[in-house]
CSV table of C-alpha atoms in Angstrom, one decimal:
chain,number,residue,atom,x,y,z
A,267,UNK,CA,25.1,9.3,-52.3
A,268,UNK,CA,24.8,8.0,-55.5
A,269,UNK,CA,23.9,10.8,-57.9
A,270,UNK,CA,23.9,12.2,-61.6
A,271,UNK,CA,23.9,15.5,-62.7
A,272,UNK,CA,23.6,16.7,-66.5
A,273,UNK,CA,24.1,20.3,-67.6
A,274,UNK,CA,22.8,22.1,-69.4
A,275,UNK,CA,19.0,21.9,-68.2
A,276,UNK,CA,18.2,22.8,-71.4
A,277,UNK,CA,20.3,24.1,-74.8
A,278,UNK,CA,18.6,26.0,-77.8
A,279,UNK,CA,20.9,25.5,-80.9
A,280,UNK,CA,21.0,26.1,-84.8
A,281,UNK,CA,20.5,23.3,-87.2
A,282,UNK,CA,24.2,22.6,-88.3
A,283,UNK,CA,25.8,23.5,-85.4
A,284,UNK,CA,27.5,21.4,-82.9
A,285,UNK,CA,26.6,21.0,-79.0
A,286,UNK,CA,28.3,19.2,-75.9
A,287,UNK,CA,26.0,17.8,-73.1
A,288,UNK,CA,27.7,17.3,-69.8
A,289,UNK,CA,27.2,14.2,-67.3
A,290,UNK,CA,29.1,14.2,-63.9
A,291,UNK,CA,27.6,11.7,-61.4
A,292,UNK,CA,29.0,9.9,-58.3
A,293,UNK,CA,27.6,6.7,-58.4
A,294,UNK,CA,30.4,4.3,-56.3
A,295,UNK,CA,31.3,1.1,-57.5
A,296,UNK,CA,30.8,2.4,-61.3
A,297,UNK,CA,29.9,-0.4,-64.0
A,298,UNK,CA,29.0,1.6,-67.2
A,299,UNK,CA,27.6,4.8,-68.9
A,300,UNK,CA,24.6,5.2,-70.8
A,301,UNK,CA,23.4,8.1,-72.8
A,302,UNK,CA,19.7,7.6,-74.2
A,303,UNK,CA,17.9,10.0,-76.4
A,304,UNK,CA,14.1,10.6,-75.5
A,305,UNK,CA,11.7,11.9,-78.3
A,306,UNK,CA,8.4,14.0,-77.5
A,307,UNK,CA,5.9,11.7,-76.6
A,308,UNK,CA,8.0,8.2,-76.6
A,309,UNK,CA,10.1,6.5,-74.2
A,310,UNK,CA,14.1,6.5,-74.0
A,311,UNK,CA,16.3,4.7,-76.2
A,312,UNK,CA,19.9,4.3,-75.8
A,313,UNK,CA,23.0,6.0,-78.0
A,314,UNK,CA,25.7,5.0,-76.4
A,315,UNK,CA,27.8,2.6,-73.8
A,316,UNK,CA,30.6,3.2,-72.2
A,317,UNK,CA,32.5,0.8,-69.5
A,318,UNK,CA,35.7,1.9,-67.2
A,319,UNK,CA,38.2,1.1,-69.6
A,320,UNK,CA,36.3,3.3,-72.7
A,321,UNK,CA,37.1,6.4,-73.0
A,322,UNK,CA,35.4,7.7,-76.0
A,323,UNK,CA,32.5,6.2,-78.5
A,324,UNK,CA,30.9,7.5,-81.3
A,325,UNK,CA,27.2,6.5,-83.0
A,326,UNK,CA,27.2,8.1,-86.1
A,327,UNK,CA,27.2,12.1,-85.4
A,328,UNK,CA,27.0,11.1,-81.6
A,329,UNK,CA,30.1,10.9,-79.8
A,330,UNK,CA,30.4,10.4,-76.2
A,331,UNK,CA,33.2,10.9,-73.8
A,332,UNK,CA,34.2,9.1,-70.5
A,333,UNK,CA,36.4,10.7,-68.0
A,334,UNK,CA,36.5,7.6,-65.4
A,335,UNK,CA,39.0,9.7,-62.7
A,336,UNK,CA,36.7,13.0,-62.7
A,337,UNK,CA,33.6,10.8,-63.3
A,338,UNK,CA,33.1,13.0,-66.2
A,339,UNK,CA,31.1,12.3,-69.6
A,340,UNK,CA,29.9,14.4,-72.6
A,341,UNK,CA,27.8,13.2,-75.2
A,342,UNK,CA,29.0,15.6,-78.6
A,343,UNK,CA,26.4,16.0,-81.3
A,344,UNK,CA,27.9,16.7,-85.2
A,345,UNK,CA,26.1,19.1,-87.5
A,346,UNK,CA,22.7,18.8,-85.6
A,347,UNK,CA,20.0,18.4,-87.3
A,348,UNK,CA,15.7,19.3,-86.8
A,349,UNK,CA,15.4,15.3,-85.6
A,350,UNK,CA,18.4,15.7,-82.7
A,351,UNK,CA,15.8,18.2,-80.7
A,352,UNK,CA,15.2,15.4,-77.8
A,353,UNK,CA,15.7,15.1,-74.3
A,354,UNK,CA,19.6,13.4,-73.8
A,355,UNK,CA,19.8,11.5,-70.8
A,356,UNK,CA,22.7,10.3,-68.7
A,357,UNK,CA,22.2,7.0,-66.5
A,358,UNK,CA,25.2,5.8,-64.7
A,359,UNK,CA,25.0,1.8,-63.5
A,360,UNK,CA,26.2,0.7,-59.9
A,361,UNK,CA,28.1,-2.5,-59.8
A,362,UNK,CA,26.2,-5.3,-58.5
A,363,UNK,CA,22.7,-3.6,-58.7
A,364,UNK,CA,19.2,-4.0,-61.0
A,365,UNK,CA,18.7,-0.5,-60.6
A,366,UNK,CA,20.8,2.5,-62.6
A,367,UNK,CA,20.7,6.1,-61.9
A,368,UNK,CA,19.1,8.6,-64.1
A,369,UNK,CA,20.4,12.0,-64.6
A,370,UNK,CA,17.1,14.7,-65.2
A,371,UNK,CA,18.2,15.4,-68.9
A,372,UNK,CA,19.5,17.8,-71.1
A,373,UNK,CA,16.4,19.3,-73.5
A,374,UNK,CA,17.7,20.0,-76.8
A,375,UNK,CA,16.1,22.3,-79.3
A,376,UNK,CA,17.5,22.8,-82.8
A,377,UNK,CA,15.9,25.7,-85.0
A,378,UNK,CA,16.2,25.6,-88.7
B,128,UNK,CA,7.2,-5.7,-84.1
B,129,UNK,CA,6.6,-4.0,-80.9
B,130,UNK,CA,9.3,-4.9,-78.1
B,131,UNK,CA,8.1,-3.3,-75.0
B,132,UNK,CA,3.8,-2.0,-75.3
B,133,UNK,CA,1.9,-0.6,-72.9
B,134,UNK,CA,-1.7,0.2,-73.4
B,135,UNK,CA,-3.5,2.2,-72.8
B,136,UNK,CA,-1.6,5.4,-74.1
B,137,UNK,CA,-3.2,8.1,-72.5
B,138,UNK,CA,-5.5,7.5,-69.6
B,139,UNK,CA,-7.8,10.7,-68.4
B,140,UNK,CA,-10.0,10.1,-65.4
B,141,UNK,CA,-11.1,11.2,-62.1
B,142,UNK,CA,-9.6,11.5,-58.2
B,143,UNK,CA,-10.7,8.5,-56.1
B,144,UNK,CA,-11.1,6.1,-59.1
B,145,UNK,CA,-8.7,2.6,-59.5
B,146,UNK,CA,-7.0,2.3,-63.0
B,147,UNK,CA,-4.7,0.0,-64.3
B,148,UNK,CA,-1.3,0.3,-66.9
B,149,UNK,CA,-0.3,-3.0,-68.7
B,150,UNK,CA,2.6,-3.7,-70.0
B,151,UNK,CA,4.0,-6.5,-72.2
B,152,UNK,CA,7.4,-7.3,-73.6
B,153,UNK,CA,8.2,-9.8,-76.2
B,154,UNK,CA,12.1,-9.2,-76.1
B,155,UNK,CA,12.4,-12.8,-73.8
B,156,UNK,CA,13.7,-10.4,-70.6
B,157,UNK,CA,13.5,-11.6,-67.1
B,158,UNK,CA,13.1,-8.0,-65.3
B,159,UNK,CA,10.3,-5.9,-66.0
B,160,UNK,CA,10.2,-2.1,-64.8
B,161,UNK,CA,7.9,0.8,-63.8
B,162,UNK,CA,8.9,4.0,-63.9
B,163,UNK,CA,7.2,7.8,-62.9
B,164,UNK,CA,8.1,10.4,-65.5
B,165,UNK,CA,7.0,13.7,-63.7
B,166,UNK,CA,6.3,17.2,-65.2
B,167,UNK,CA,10.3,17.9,-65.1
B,168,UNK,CA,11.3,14.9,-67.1
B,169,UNK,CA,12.9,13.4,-64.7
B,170,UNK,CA,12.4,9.2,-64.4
B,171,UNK,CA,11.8,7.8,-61.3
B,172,UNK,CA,12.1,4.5,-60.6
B,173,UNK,CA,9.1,2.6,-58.7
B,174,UNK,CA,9.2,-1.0,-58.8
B,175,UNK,CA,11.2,-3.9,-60.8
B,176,UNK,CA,10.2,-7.7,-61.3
B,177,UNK,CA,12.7,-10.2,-61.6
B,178,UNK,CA,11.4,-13.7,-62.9
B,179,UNK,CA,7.9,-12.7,-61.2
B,180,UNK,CA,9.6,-11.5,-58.1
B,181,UNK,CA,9.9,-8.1,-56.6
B,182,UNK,CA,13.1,-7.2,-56.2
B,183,UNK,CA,13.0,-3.3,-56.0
B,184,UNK,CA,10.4,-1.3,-54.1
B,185,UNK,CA,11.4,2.2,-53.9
B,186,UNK,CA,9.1,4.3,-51.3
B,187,UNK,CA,5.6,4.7,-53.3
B,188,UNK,CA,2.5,4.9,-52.1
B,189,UNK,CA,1.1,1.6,-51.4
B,190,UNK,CA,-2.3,2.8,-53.4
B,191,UNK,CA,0.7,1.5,-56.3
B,192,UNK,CA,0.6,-2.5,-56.6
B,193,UNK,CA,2.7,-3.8,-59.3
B,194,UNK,CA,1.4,-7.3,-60.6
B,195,UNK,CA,3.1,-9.7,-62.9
B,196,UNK,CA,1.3,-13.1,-64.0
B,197,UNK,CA,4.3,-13.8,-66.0
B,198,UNK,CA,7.8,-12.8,-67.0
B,199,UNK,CA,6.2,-11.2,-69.8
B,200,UNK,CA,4.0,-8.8,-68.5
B,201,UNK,CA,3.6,-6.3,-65.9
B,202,UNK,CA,1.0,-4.3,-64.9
B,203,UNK,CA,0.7,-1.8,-62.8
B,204,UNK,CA,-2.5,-0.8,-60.3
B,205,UNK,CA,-3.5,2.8,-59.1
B,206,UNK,CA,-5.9,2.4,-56.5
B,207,UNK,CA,-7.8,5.8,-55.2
B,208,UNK,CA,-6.1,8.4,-57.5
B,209,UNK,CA,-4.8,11.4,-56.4
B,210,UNK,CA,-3.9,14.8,-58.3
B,211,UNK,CA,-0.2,14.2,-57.8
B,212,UNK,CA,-0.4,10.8,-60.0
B,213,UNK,CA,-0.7,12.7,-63.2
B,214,UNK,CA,2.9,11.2,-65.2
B,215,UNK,CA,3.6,9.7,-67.7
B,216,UNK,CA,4.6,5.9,-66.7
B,217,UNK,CA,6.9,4.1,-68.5
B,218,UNK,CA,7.3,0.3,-68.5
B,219,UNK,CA,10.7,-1.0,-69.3
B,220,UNK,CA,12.4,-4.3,-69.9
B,221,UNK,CA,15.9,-5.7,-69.5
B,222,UNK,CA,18.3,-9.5,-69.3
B,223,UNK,CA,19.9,-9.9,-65.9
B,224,UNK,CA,23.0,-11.5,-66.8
B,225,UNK,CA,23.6,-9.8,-70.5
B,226,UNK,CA,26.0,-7.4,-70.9
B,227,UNK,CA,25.6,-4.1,-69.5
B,228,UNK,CA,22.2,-4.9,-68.8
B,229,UNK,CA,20.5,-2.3,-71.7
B,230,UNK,CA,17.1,-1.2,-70.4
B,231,UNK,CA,14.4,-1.4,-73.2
B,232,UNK,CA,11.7,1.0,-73.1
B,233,UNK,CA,7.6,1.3,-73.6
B,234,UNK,CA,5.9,3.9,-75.5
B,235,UNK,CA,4.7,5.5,-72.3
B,236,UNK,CA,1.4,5.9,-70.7
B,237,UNK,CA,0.2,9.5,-70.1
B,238,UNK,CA,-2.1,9.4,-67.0
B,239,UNK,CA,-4.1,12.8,-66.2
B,240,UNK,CA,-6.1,12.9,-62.7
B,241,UNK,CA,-9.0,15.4,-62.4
């Protein structure tokens, strides 16, 4: 079955500090990664892409990960700051089909 | 400009009655999407359009009738609303054929049934 699973559910940081989101899925053939951040009240937008053959990408203080053997990702946020308190995402795309497959989110909450 | 709208943005009203959700992309994509955002957070994909065509109907109620009078738009129809239809709905928009297939999304329509 093709699934994603992001931990934490939910992470309550300071503003400064760093964070690591976590993305395992088994979604079979695999074609890419995406992490997308979701803001209160709007709908997602993407950070990141990632195919088989990338391993890591960074967008600005974002950098994400891709373990393609453990079907591992993390999405690594630099020196958070008040506007990175979001929902983060994971959607892993099949090979062949319209439709990806959406992790539930990590909720993210940096405190000044 | 806007790339992906959906009006209206909050929609309050009561069991039993028929509403509707537009949505309208001027980003030139061919595949138009409707998703159920639930008290959780979690998306939930519940139909796609390619070119005017259904391709993906996951199991929803049929009171749920996505219509599309043009690659542009897609709306989507709520007939005889329950409790359990209170989401937010989100509209989405992406190119077949481009490269990794980035999924654009609406603003979101919250939809409360009383």
């Amino acid at each position: 079955k093709n699934q994603v699973e992001q931990s934490p559910q939910s992470l309550i940081i300071l503003e400064g500090k760093n964070c690591t989101l976590q993305c395992n899925y088994t979604v079979s053939p695999f074609s890419n990664l995406r992490w997308y951040k979701q803001d209160t009240g709007r709908g997602p937008v993407s950070l990141t892409i990632m195919t088989f053959s990338e391993n890591t990408k960074s967008n600005g203080r974002y950098t994400a990960t891709l373990d393609a053997d453990t079907k591992q990702s993390s999405l690594h946020i630099t020196a958070s700051q008040l506007s990175d308190s979001a929902s983060y995402i994971c959607v892993v795309s099949r090979g062949g089909s319209y439709i990806p497959t959406f992790g539930r989110g990590t909720s993210l909450i940096v405190h000044p | 400009d806007t790339a992906v709208s959906q009006t209206p943005k909050y929609l309050v009203t009561q069991m039993g009655n028929d509403k509707s959700i537009k949505c309208e992309q001027n980003l030139g994509h061919d595949t138009m999407y409707w998703y159920k955002q639930d008290s959780k957070k979690f998306l939930k994909i519940m139909f796609s359009y390619n070119n005017k065509e259904l391709i993906i109907n996951e199991t929803v109620p049929n009171r749920f009738s996505p219509k599309s009078p043009d690659k542009a738009h897609l709306n989507l129809h709520i007939n005889s609303l329950e409790l359990g239809d209170s989401a937010v709905y989100f509209c989405a928009s992406s190119l077949q054929g481009a490269t990794y297939n980035e999924q654009f999304f609406g603003p979101g329509t919250r939809l409360t049934v009383l």
